[in-house]
Coordinates of C-alpha atoms in Angstrom, one line a residue:
Chain A
M1 CA 1.5 -20.8 31.7
A2 CA 4.7 -22.2 30.1
D3 CA 3.8 -25.8 31.1
D4 CA 0.4 -25.9 29.6
P5 CA 0.3 -27.2 26.0
T6 CA -0.8 -24.4 23.7
P7 CA -3.0 -25.1 20.7
N8 CA 0.2 -24.7 18.7
D9 CA 1.9 -27.4 20.6
T10 CA -1.0 -29.8 20.1
A11 CA -0.9 -29.1 16.4
R12 CA 2.8 -29.6 16.2
E13 CA 2.4 -32.9 18.0
A14 CA -0.2 -33.9 15.4
I15 CA 2.3 -33.4 12.5
H16 CA 4.7 -35.8 14.0
N17 CA 2.0 -38.3 14.9
P18 CA -0.4 -38.3 11.9
E19 CA -2.6 -41.0 13.4
A20 CA -3.3 -38.8 16.4
A21 CA -4.2 -35.9 14.2
P22 CA -7.8 -34.8 14.8
V23 CA -10.1 -35.1 11.8
P24 CA -10.8 -31.6 10.7
D25 CA -14.5 -30.7 11.0
V26 CA -16.4 -28.9 8.3
P27 CA -15.2 -25.3 8.7
A28 CA -17.7 -22.7 9.8
D29 CA -16.7 -20.6 6.8
E30 CA -18.8 -21.5 3.7
V31 CA -16.2 -20.5 1.2
A32 CA -13.6 -22.6 2.9
A33 CA -16.0 -25.5 3.1
A34 CA -16.6 -25.3 -0.7
V35 CA -12.9 -25.2 -1.3
L36 CA -12.3 -28.2 0.9
E37 CA -15.0 -30.1 -0.8
R38 CA -13.7 -29.4 -4.3
F39 CA -10.0 -29.8 -3.5
P40 CA -9.2 -32.8 -1.3
G41 CA -5.9 -32.4 0.6
T42 CA -6.8 -28.8 1.5
V43 CA -6.7 -27.8 5.2
F44 CA -8.8 -25.1 6.8
H45 CA -7.5 -23.0 9.6
D46 CA -9.2 -20.3 11.6
S47 CA -6.6 -17.6 12.1
H48 CA -7.8 -15.1 14.7
G49 CA -11.3 -15.2 13.1
Q50 CA -10.0 -15.0 9.5
P51 CA -10.6 -18.1 7.2
V52 CA -7.4 -19.5 5.8
V53 CA -7.1 -22.5 3.5
Y54 CA -3.8 -24.3 3.0
V55 CA -3.8 -25.8 -0.5
E56 CA -1.4 -28.1 -2.3
R57 CA 1.1 -26.4 -4.6
A58 CA -0.2 -28.1 -7.7
S59 CA -3.7 -26.8 -7.2
W60 CA -2.7 -23.2 -6.6
H61 CA -4.0 -21.9 -9.9
D62 CA -7.1 -24.1 -9.8
V63 CA -8.1 -22.8 -6.4
A64 CA -7.8 -19.2 -7.6
E65 CA -9.9 -20.0 -10.6
F66 CA -12.5 -21.7 -8.4
L67 CA -12.6 -18.7 -6.1
R68 CA -13.0 -16.3 -9.0
D69 CA -15.5 -18.2 -11.2
D70 CA -17.6 -20.1 -8.6
Q71 CA -17.3 -18.1 -5.4
Q72 CA -17.4 -14.5 -6.8
F73 CA -14.0 -13.5 -5.4
T74 CA -13.5 -10.5 -7.6
Q75 CA -10.2 -9.2 -6.4
C76 CA -6.9 -10.7 -5.4
V77 CA -5.8 -8.1 -2.9
D78 CA -2.3 -9.2 -2.2
V79 CA 0.3 -11.9 -3.0
T80 CA 3.4 -12.4 -0.9
V81 CA 5.9 -15.0 0.2
V82 CA 7.1 -15.9 3.7
D83 CA 10.5 -17.6 4.3
H84 CA 10.4 -19.9 7.4
L85 CA 14.1 -21.0 7.3
H86 CA 14.8 -20.3 11.0
D87 CA 11.3 -20.3 12.4
S88 CA 11.4 -23.5 14.5
T89 CA 8.5 -22.2 16.5
R90 CA 6.4 -21.2 13.5
L91 CA 2.6 -21.6 13.5
A92 CA 1.8 -25.3 13.0
V93 CA -1.5 -26.3 11.4
A94 CA -2.6 -29.8 11.8
G95 CA -2.6 -31.6 8.5
V96 CA -0.2 -29.3 6.7
A97 CA 3.3 -30.5 5.9
P98 CA 5.4 -27.3 6.4
E99 CA 7.9 -26.3 3.8
R100 CA 10.4 -23.5 3.9
F101 CA 8.4 -21.0 1.8
E102 CA 4.8 -20.1 2.1
V103 CA 3.1 -18.3 -0.8
V104 CA 0.2 -16.3 0.6
A105 CA -2.7 -14.8 -1.4
N106 CA -5.5 -12.7 0.0
F107 CA -8.7 -12.7 -1.9
L108 CA -11.6 -10.3 -1.6
S109 CA -15.2 -10.7 -2.8
H110 CA -16.9 -7.4 -3.3
P111 CA -20.4 -8.8 -3.8
R112 CA -20.2 -11.0 -0.8
N113 CA -18.0 -8.7 1.3
R114 CA -15.8 -11.4 2.6
R115 CA -12.2 -12.4 2.4
I116 CA -10.2 -15.6 2.3
R117 CA -6.5 -16.3 2.5
V118 CA -4.9 -19.1 0.5
I119 CA -1.5 -20.4 1.5
G120 CA 0.6 -22.8 -0.5
Q121 CA 3.8 -24.5 0.7
V122 CA 6.9 -24.4 -1.6
A123 CA 10.0 -26.4 -0.9
P124 CA 13.4 -24.9 -1.4
S125 CA 14.3 -27.6 -3.9
Q126 CA 11.7 -26.4 -6.4
T127 CA 10.8 -22.8 -5.7
T128 CA 8.1 -22.4 -8.4
I129 CA 4.3 -22.0 -8.3
A130 CA 1.7 -21.2 -10.9
S131 CA 1.1 -17.5 -11.6
I132 CA -2.4 -16.2 -11.3
T133 CA -1.9 -13.1 -13.4
D134 CA -4.1 -14.6 -16.1
L135 CA -7.0 -14.6 -13.6
Y136 CA -6.2 -11.5 -11.6
P137 CA -4.1 -9.1 -13.6
G138 CA -3.6 -6.9 -10.6
V139 CA -1.1 -9.3 -8.9
D140 CA 1.4 -8.6 -11.7
F141 CA 3.5 -6.3 -9.5
A142 CA 3.0 -8.4 -6.4
E143 CA 4.3 -11.5 -8.0
R144 CA 7.3 -9.6 -9.5
E145 CA 8.0 -8.3 -6.0
A146 CA 7.8 -11.8 -4.4
Y147 CA 10.1 -13.1 -7.1
D148 CA 12.5 -10.2 -6.6
L149 CA 12.8 -10.3 -2.9
L150 CA 12.2 -14.0 -2.1
G151 CA 13.2 -15.8 -5.3
V152 CA 10.0 -17.8 -5.8
T153 CA 9.2 -18.2 -9.5
F154 CA 5.7 -17.7 -10.7
E155 CA 5.2 -19.9 -13.8
G156 CA 3.2 -18.2 -16.5
H157 CA 3.9 -14.7 -15.5
P158 CA 4.2 -12.5 -18.6
D159 CA 7.2 -10.4 -17.4
L160 CA 8.8 -11.9 -14.3
T161 CA 11.7 -9.5 -13.8
R162 CA 13.0 -7.7 -10.8
I163 CA 10.9 -4.8 -9.8
L164 CA 12.4 -3.1 -6.7
L165 CA 16.0 -4.1 -7.0
P166 CA 18.4 -3.4 -10.0
D167 CA 18.3 -6.0 -12.7
D168 CA 21.9 -7.1 -12.0
W169 CA 21.3 -7.7 -8.3
E170 CA 22.4 -11.1 -7.0
G171 CA 20.4 -12.9 -4.4
H172 CA 16.9 -12.4 -2.9
P173 CA 17.3 -10.2 0.2
L174 CA 14.1 -11.2 2.1
R175 CA 15.4 -14.7 2.3
K176 CA 16.6 -15.5 5.8
D177 CA 20.0 -16.7 4.6
D178 CA 20.6 -13.6 2.5
F179 CA 22.4 -10.7 4.2
P180 CA 22.3 -7.7 1.8
A181 CA 23.9 -5.2 4.2
R182 CA 26.6 -7.5 5.5
V183 CA 30.1 -6.2 5.3
P184 CA 32.9 -8.7 6.0
V185 CA 35.1 -7.4 8.8
T186 CA 38.6 -8.7 9.5
F187 CA 39.6 -8.3 13.1
K188 CA 43.2 -8.1 14.2
E189 CA 45.0 -11.4 14.2
D190 CA 42.0 -13.1 12.8
P191 CA 42.6 -15.9 10.2
G192 CA 40.1 -14.4 7.8
P193 CA 37.1 -12.1 7.4
R194 CA 34.0 -12.9 9.3
Chain B
M1 CA 6.7 24.4 -55.1
S2 CA 4.0 27.0 -55.1
E3 CA 3.6 29.5 -52.2
E4 CA -0.1 28.7 -51.7
I5 CA 0.4 25.1 -50.7
V6 CA 3.2 25.8 -48.3
T7 CA 1.3 28.4 -46.3
S8 CA -2.1 26.6 -46.2
D9 CA -1.0 23.2 -45.0
P10 CA 2.0 22.6 -42.7
S11 CA 2.1 18.9 -43.4
V12 CA 2.6 19.6 -47.1
L13 CA 5.4 22.0 -46.1
R14 CA 7.3 19.1 -44.4
L15 CA 6.8 16.8 -47.3
E16 CA 7.9 19.4 -49.8
A17 CA 11.0 20.3 -47.7
Q18 CA 12.1 16.7 -47.5
T19 CA 11.8 16.1 -51.2
D20 CA 13.4 19.4 -52.1
E21 CA 17.0 18.9 -53.2
G22 CA 18.4 21.9 -51.3
A23 CA 16.6 20.9 -48.1
Q24 CA 19.3 18.6 -46.8
E25 CA 21.6 21.5 -46.2
M26 CA 18.9 23.9 -45.0
H27 CA 17.8 21.6 -42.2
P28 CA 20.3 21.3 -39.4
V29 CA 17.6 19.5 -37.4
Q30 CA 17.9 16.5 -39.7
R31 CA 21.6 16.2 -39.2
E32 CA 21.1 16.4 -35.4
L33 CA 18.7 13.5 -35.5
V34 CA 21.3 11.4 -37.4
L35 CA 23.6 11.7 -34.4
T36 CA 21.0 10.2 -32.0
G37 CA 20.5 7.1 -34.1
G38 CA 18.7 7.7 -37.2
L39 CA 16.0 9.9 -38.7
W40 CA 12.8 10.7 -36.9
P41 CA 10.7 7.6 -37.1
D42 CA 8.0 7.4 -39.8
E43 CA 4.5 5.9 -39.2
S44 CA 5.8 2.4 -38.6
E45 CA 8.2 3.3 -35.8
T46 CA 7.7 4.6 -32.3
T47 CA 9.7 6.6 -29.8
I48 CA 10.5 5.6 -26.2
V49 CA 10.7 8.5 -23.8
N50 CA 11.8 8.2 -20.2
M51 CA 10.0 10.4 -17.8
G52 CA 11.6 10.6 -14.5
P53 CA 13.0 9.5 -12.1
Q54 CA 13.7 13.2 -11.4
H55 CA 10.7 14.6 -13.2
P56 CA 8.7 17.0 -10.8
S57 CA 5.4 15.5 -11.8
T58 CA 6.3 12.0 -10.8
H59 CA 5.9 12.6 -7.1
G60 CA 9.4 11.6 -6.0
V61 CA 11.3 9.0 -7.9
L62 CA 8.9 7.3 -10.2
R63 CA 10.3 6.6 -13.6
V64 CA 7.8 6.0 -16.5
M65 CA 8.8 4.7 -19.8
L66 CA 6.4 6.0 -22.5
E67 CA 6.2 4.5 -25.9
L68 CA 5.0 7.3 -28.2
D69 CA 3.7 7.6 -31.7
G70 CA 4.0 11.3 -32.3
E71 CA 2.4 12.8 -29.2
T72 CA 0.1 9.8 -28.6
V73 CA 1.0 7.4 -25.8
L74 CA 1.0 3.7 -27.0
R75 CA 2.3 2.0 -23.9
V76 CA 3.2 3.0 -20.4
K77 CA 5.6 1.1 -18.2
P78 CA 6.2 2.4 -14.6
V79 CA 9.7 1.5 -13.4
V80 CA 9.9 1.6 -9.6
G81 CA 12.4 0.7 -7.0
Y82 CA 14.5 3.9 -6.8
L83 CA 13.5 4.4 -3.2
H84 CA 13.7 0.8 -2.1
T85 CA 15.4 0.6 1.3
G86 CA 14.4 -2.9 2.4
M87 CA 11.9 -1.8 5.1
E88 CA 10.3 -5.3 5.2
K89 CA 13.7 -6.7 6.0
T90 CA 14.4 -4.0 8.6
A91 CA 11.1 -4.9 10.2
E92 CA 12.4 -8.4 10.9
E93 CA 15.2 -6.9 13.0
L94 CA 13.0 -4.6 15.1
T95 CA 10.9 -5.5 18.0
Y96 CA 7.1 -5.0 18.0
V97 CA 7.5 -1.8 20.0
Q98 CA 10.0 -0.4 17.5
G99 CA 8.1 -1.6 14.5
A100 CA 5.8 1.4 14.3
T101 CA 8.9 3.7 13.6
N102 CA 9.6 1.6 10.6
V103 CA 6.2 1.4 8.9
T104 CA 5.4 5.1 9.5
R105 CA 8.2 5.9 7.0
M106 CA 6.6 4.0 4.2
D107 CA 3.7 6.2 3.2
Y108 CA 5.1 9.4 4.4
V109 CA 2.1 11.5 3.4
S110 CA -0.3 9.4 5.6
P111 CA 2.0 7.9 8.2
L112 CA -0.7 7.5 10.8
S113 CA -2.6 5.0 8.6
N114 CA 0.5 2.9 8.4
E115 CA 1.0 3.0 12.2
L116 CA -2.7 2.1 12.7
V117 CA -2.6 -0.9 10.4
W118 CA 0.6 -2.2 12.0
S119 CA -0.8 -1.7 15.5
M120 CA -4.0 -3.4 14.6
A121 CA -2.2 -6.4 13.2
V122 CA 0.0 -6.8 16.4
E123 CA -3.1 -6.4 18.6
R124 CA -4.9 -9.1 16.7
L125 CA -2.1 -11.5 17.1
L126 CA -2.0 -10.6 20.8
D127 CA -5.7 -10.9 21.1
V128 CA -6.1 -7.6 23.0
E129 CA -8.6 -4.8 22.7
V130 CA -7.6 -1.2 23.1
P131 CA -9.6 1.2 25.4
E132 CA -12.4 3.2 23.8
R133 CA -10.6 6.5 24.1
A134 CA -7.7 5.1 22.2
V135 CA -10.0 4.0 19.5
W136 CA -11.6 7.4 19.1
M137 CA -8.2 9.1 19.3
R138 CA -6.9 6.9 16.5
M139 CA -9.9 7.7 14.4
L140 CA -9.4 11.4 15.0
L141 CA -5.7 11.3 14.1
V142 CA -6.3 9.1 11.0
E143 CA -9.0 11.4 9.7
L144 CA -6.8 14.5 10.3
N145 CA -4.1 12.7 8.4
R146 CA -6.6 11.9 5.5
M147 CA -7.4 15.6 5.3
A148 CA -3.7 16.5 5.2
S149 CA -3.0 13.8 2.5
H150 CA -5.9 14.9 0.3
L151 CA -4.9 18.6 0.7
L152 CA -1.4 17.6 -0.5
F153 CA -3.0 15.9 -3.5
Q154 CA -4.9 19.1 -4.4
A155 CA -1.6 20.9 -4.3
T156 CA 0.4 18.4 -6.4
N157 CA -2.4 17.8 -8.8
G158 CA -2.8 21.5 -9.4
M159 CA 0.9 21.8 -10.0
D160 CA 0.9 19.0 -12.5
I161 CA -2.0 20.4 -14.4
G162 CA -0.5 23.9 -14.4
A163 CA -2.7 25.5 -11.7
L164 CA 0.3 26.8 -9.8
S165 CA -1.7 28.9 -7.3
M166 CA -3.4 25.7 -6.3
M167 CA 0.0 24.3 -5.2
I168 CA 0.5 27.2 -2.8
Y169 CA -3.1 26.9 -1.4
G170 CA -3.0 23.2 -0.9
W171 CA 0.3 23.2 0.9
R172 CA -0.9 26.1 3.1
E173 CA -4.0 24.3 4.4
R174 CA -2.1 21.1 4.8
E175 CA 0.4 22.8 7.0
E176 CA -2.4 23.9 9.3
V177 CA -3.4 20.3 9.7
L178 CA 0.1 19.2 10.2
R179 CA 0.6 21.8 12.9
L180 CA -2.3 20.4 14.7
I181 CA -0.9 16.8 14.4
E182 CA 2.4 18.2 15.7
M183 CA 0.5 19.6 18.7
F184 CA -0.9 16.1 19.3
T185 CA 2.0 13.9 18.5
G186 CA 5.1 16.1 18.7
L187 CA 6.0 15.6 15.0
R188 CA 4.6 16.8 11.7
M189 CA 5.3 13.5 10.0
N190 CA 6.6 10.0 10.9
N191 CA 4.8 10.4 14.1
N192 CA 5.2 7.0 15.7
F193 CA 2.2 8.0 17.9
I194 CA -0.2 5.1 17.3
R195 CA 1.5 2.1 18.9
P196 CA 0.4 -1.4 19.7
G197 CA -1.8 -1.1 22.8
G198 CA -3.1 2.4 22.2
T199 CA -1.4 5.7 21.5
A200 CA 1.8 7.2 22.9
A201 CA 0.2 10.0 24.9
D202 CA -3.1 11.6 25.7
L203 CA -4.5 14.5 23.9
P204 CA -3.0 17.9 25.0
D205 CA -5.0 20.6 26.8
G206 CA -7.1 22.7 24.6
W207 CA -7.2 20.2 21.8
E208 CA -10.9 20.7 21.1
A209 CA -10.6 24.4 20.3
A210 CA -7.5 23.9 18.2
T211 CA -9.1 21.0 16.2
L212 CA -12.3 22.9 15.5
E213 CA -10.3 25.9 14.4
V214 CA -8.4 23.8 11.9
C215 CA -11.6 22.2 10.7
D216 CA -12.9 25.7 9.9
I217 CA -9.7 26.7 8.1
V218 CA -9.8 23.5 6.0
E219 CA -13.5 23.8 5.2
R220 CA -12.9 27.4 4.1
G221 CA -10.0 26.2 2.0
V222 CA -11.9 23.5 0.3
R223 CA -14.7 25.9 -0.5
D224 CA -12.2 28.2 -2.1
Y225 CA -10.7 25.4 -4.1
S226 CA -14.2 24.4 -5.3
E227 CA -14.9 28.0 -6.4
L228 CA -11.5 28.2 -8.1
L229 CA -11.5 24.9 -10.0
N230 CA -14.8 23.0 -10.1
Q231 CA -16.3 25.1 -12.9
N232 CA -13.0 26.4 -14.3
P233 CA -13.1 25.8 -18.1
I234 CA -9.4 25.2 -18.4
W235 CA -9.4 22.8 -15.5
M236 CA -12.4 20.9 -16.9
E237 CA -10.9 20.8 -20.4
R238 CA -7.7 19.3 -19.0
L239 CA -9.3 16.6 -16.8
I240 CA -12.8 15.6 -18.0
G241 CA -12.7 12.4 -20.1
V242 CA -9.0 11.9 -19.5
G243 CA -7.7 8.6 -18.1
V244 CA -11.0 6.8 -18.0
I245 CA -11.1 3.5 -16.2
T246 CA -14.1 1.2 -15.7
T247 CA -15.1 -0.7 -12.5
E248 CA -14.2 -4.0 -14.0
Q249 CA -10.7 -2.8 -15.0
A250 CA -10.1 -1.2 -11.7
I251 CA -11.2 -4.3 -9.7
G252 CA -9.2 -6.6 -12.0
L253 CA -6.1 -4.5 -11.5
S254 CA -6.4 -4.7 -7.7
V255 CA -7.1 -1.0 -7.6
T256 CA -8.7 0.4 -4.4
G257 CA -9.5 3.8 -2.9
P258 CA -10.5 6.9 -4.8
I259 CA -9.7 5.4 -8.2
L260 CA -12.1 2.6 -7.6
R261 CA -14.7 4.9 -6.2
S262 CA -14.4 7.2 -9.2
T263 CA -15.8 4.4 -11.4
G264 CA -19.2 4.4 -9.7
F265 CA -18.4 1.7 -7.2
P266 CA -18.8 2.9 -3.6
W267 CA -16.3 0.6 -2.0
D268 CA -14.8 2.0 1.2
L269 CA -13.5 -0.3 4.0
R270 CA -14.7 2.2 6.6
K271 CA -18.2 1.2 5.5
A272 CA -17.7 -2.3 4.1
A273 CA -15.7 -3.7 7.0
P274 CA -15.9 -1.1 9.8
Y275 CA -12.9 -0.9 12.1
L276 CA -12.2 1.5 15.0
A277 CA -15.6 3.2 15.6
Y278 CA -16.5 4.0 12.0
D279 CA -19.8 2.3 12.4
E280 CA -20.8 4.8 15.1
V281 CA -20.0 8.0 13.3
D282 CA -22.0 9.6 10.5
F283 CA -20.3 10.1 7.2
D284 CA -20.8 9.3 3.5
V285 CA -18.8 7.4 1.0
V286 CA -18.0 9.8 -1.9
Y287 CA -18.2 8.2 -5.3
T288 CA -18.7 9.3 -8.9
Q289 CA -19.6 7.6 -12.2
N290 CA -17.2 8.6 -14.9
G291 CA -13.8 7.2 -13.7
D292 CA -11.8 10.1 -15.2
C293 CA -9.2 12.4 -13.7
Y294 CA -11.8 15.1 -12.9
D295 CA -13.8 12.6 -10.9
R296 CA -10.8 11.5 -8.9
F297 CA -10.1 15.1 -8.2
L298 CA -13.7 15.7 -7.0
I299 CA -13.7 12.6 -4.8
R300 CA -10.6 13.6 -3.0
L301 CA -11.9 17.2 -2.6
N302 CA -15.2 16.0 -1.1
E303 CA -13.6 13.3 1.1
I304 CA -11.9 16.2 2.9
H305 CA -15.5 17.4 3.8
E306 CA -16.3 13.9 5.1
S307 CA -13.2 13.7 7.2
V308 CA -14.0 17.1 8.7
K309 CA -17.4 15.7 9.5
I310 CA -15.9 12.7 11.3
V311 CA -13.3 14.9 13.1
R312 CA -16.1 17.2 14.5
Q313 CA -17.9 14.1 15.8
C314 CA -14.7 12.9 17.4
V315 CA -14.4 16.2 19.2
E316 CA -18.0 16.0 20.3
R317 CA -18.0 12.4 21.5
M318 CA -14.4 11.7 22.6
P319 CA -14.9 9.3 25.5
P320 CA -13.0 9.7 28.8
G321 CA -10.7 7.0 30.1
D322 CA -7.3 5.7 29.3
Y323 CA -5.5 6.3 26.0
R324 CA -3.7 3.0 26.1
L325 CA -4.0 -0.5 27.4
Q326 CA -2.9 -0.8 31.0
D327 CA -1.0 -4.1 30.5
A328 CA 2.6 -3.7 31.7
K329 CA 3.7 -6.5 29.2
I330 CA 2.6 -4.4 26.2
T331 CA 2.6 -0.7 27.1
P332 CA 5.1 1.1 29.4
P333 CA 3.9 1.9 32.9
P334 CA 3.1 5.6 33.7
R335 CA 6.2 7.6 34.4
A336 CA 5.3 8.3 38.0
R337 CA 5.1 4.6 38.8
I338 CA 8.7 4.0 37.8
D339 CA 10.0 6.0 40.7
E340 CA 8.1 4.1 43.3
S341 CA 7.6 0.5 42.0
M342 CA 10.4 -2.0 41.2
E343 CA 8.1 -4.0 39.0
A344 CA 7.2 -0.9 36.9
L345 CA 10.9 -0.2 36.5
I346 CA 11.6 -3.8 35.4
H347 CA 8.7 -3.7 33.0
H348 CA 9.8 -0.4 31.5
F349 CA 13.3 -1.7 31.0
K350 CA 12.2 -5.0 29.5
L351 CA 9.8 -3.4 27.2
F352 CA 12.3 -1.0 25.7
T353 CA 15.2 -3.5 25.5
E354 CA 13.5 -6.8 24.5
G355 CA 10.0 -5.7 23.6
F356 CA 7.2 -8.2 24.2
K357 CA 6.7 -11.6 22.7
V358 CA 3.8 -12.3 20.4
P359 CA 2.3 -15.8 20.1
A360 CA 3.0 -17.7 16.9
G361 CA 0.4 -16.9 14.2
E362 CA -0.3 -15.0 11.1
T363 CA -2.9 -12.3 10.3
Y364 CA -3.8 -9.8 7.6
V365 CA -5.4 -6.5 8.6
A366 CA -6.7 -4.1 6.1
I367 CA -7.9 -0.5 6.6
E368 CA -8.8 2.4 4.3
S369 CA -5.9 4.7 3.9
P370 CA -6.3 7.9 1.8
R371 CA -5.0 6.0 -1.2
G372 CA -7.0 2.8 -0.8
E373 CA -6.7 -0.5 1.1
I374 CA -3.5 -0.6 3.1
G375 CA -2.9 -4.1 4.5
C376 CA -0.4 -5.6 6.9
Y377 CA 0.4 -9.3 6.7
L378 CA 2.2 -10.1 9.9
V379 CA 3.7 -13.5 10.7
S380 CA 5.0 -14.2 14.2
D381 CA 7.0 -17.2 15.3
G382 CA 6.5 -16.6 19.0
T383 CA 9.6 -14.4 19.5
G384 CA 10.0 -10.7 20.2
K385 CA 10.5 -9.8 16.5
P386 CA 8.2 -10.5 13.6
A387 CA 9.2 -13.4 11.3
R388 CA 7.7 -11.5 8.3
M389 CA 6.0 -8.2 8.0
H390 CA 4.5 -7.3 4.6
I391 CA 2.7 -4.1 3.8
R392 CA 0.2 -4.2 1.0
G393 CA 0.7 -0.6 -0.2
P394 CA -2.2 0.8 -2.1
S395 CA 0.0 3.0 -4.2
F396 CA 2.0 0.0 -5.3
Y397 CA -1.1 -1.7 -6.7
N398 CA -2.8 1.5 -7.9
L399 CA 0.2 2.4 -10.0
Q400 CA -0.5 -0.6 -12.2
S401 CA -3.6 1.3 -13.4
A402 CA -1.6 4.2 -14.8
G403 CA -0.7 2.2 -17.9
P404 CA -4.1 1.2 -19.1
M405 CA -5.5 4.6 -18.2
A406 CA -2.8 6.5 -20.2
E407 CA -2.8 4.3 -23.3
G408 CA -4.1 6.2 -26.3
S409 CA -4.0 9.6 -24.6
L410 CA -1.7 12.5 -25.3
I411 CA 1.6 12.8 -23.4
A412 CA 0.4 15.9 -21.6
D413 CA -2.5 13.9 -20.3
A414 CA -0.2 11.1 -19.1
V415 CA 1.1 13.7 -16.6
A416 CA -2.4 14.4 -15.4
I417 CA -3.2 10.6 -15.1
I418 CA -0.1 9.8 -13.1
S419 CA -0.9 12.7 -10.9
S420 CA -4.5 11.5 -10.4
V421 CA -3.2 8.1 -9.3
D422 CA -1.6 9.9 -6.4
P423 CA 1.3 7.5 -5.8
I424 CA 3.6 7.8 -2.8
L425 CA 6.9 6.3 -3.8
G426 CA 8.0 5.6 -0.3
E427 CA 5.1 3.2 -0.1
V428 CA 5.6 1.8 -3.6
D429 CA 9.2 1.0 -3.1
R430 CA 9.3 0.4 0.7

């Protein structure tokens, strides 16, 4: 089993050889197809039967607006951030240039009873993305939590302050290079704490 | 000043007393207020009052900042985080086998819902299906847990409104349900019973009779509560028309569960996107039209009836078979096999030391917990521990609706409104 290339390996290969990347077909999901048609540069991925679209960071707000106004996505269920600092074997999707942070938003359409997940890539050099609180007020707490724990700034959020941690906390503990519970220990005859 | 004016109108009394020359010395209250930073504010100023984090009606450690004008609430700001213990960070250090022990401590009033959503997320990444008996057992346990959770709501809601007998009754019936769950899982709370691949053990002997007995007790209890409260004029006066929210507001604020259903929108994931075997059992989605505190109380009360209905069907139709997946890579082998099979021993050892590896991928699974949509966003990088585990706690999102609902109401109603949101702070803060 270990010798056979998995779909993940094939996709990772495709990132390194863009010419060899398969041309993505029109996705089976109609919402994803509409998003792809409207926003070039968007990639569709079928994640265990759930439609996922990888969008460019600049079009994050526009995609949310498109989903709300044109596709009847009435509710943004959840917004969160994933830190992929150490994940060398992370899920690779053909056509997506992976960055350290992934901002993930789950949308739900009550009238159409369907969901879609939108993922944006955020580089550690500029950890900002547009806030969608003006479209979906319910993500207020979620964006504050993502800022608090992972340090991604949501531009345009009305009150982007820490929510779970104290205001004077330093660092963002859900980042992979942040060790909130670490206590430096000096061993006998050691040059310094480690 | 004349005696007639003073006795007929209290507001004139205050006005007269302030303008009266001798009033300064006669009013120690006024001097006390100077110490706390000025006189009592006039019409153009407001007061900030902190409620919590130790207030008994805040369900744990919720702190609410209320901006008041007299007794009217102008703004509400929930301040959370007092119970934050970094459980999502902890999840990254635990294997998939251990993960259920972590998530079960988030929403400690309905721990089995948390275990279920975690297990379903892991199973989807693994691409495995659990046996039919495990599906029905999970449904039985989750519905019993829903009963216990809503009974606890009846108790705490009654306590917050002032119906103190209700507190005793609610806890009493909840304890009966928890005793049954203890018989099934070994623990009253934080069960760690629903695990990736099925459940931890099979149902004990005599579970049918014990379950039906608890169903009868709970139904009798709910009938008593209805007689006690539904038409009680004090209860109705306190709750009807208080904390009104519309469907549009609720959806916009990402609100789910009983609060959304109280606005006349019958959205329940058990019907909308059936998981487990909810499409095979007969039950109704309870919803009302007014979106006030009384409706939310009624919905939770009647959902107990629906849960009893599902539990009775589970007892009737519990399929035979295995309670967990027989895949030695995911679930431990039966105890008897360990004594006679080297492979079984190795599998057992590997499973409890390293856990199992999950293929790289990401998924979001949502189910209907007693409080609304609970979701688990799980990211795997192909190792034995999740790269990221995020729980979308319904209380966390529902708490946002407390502000808009309480604005313009009286401070006493704010207590009723926070209570009707039914937040569990373990899940809000995680």
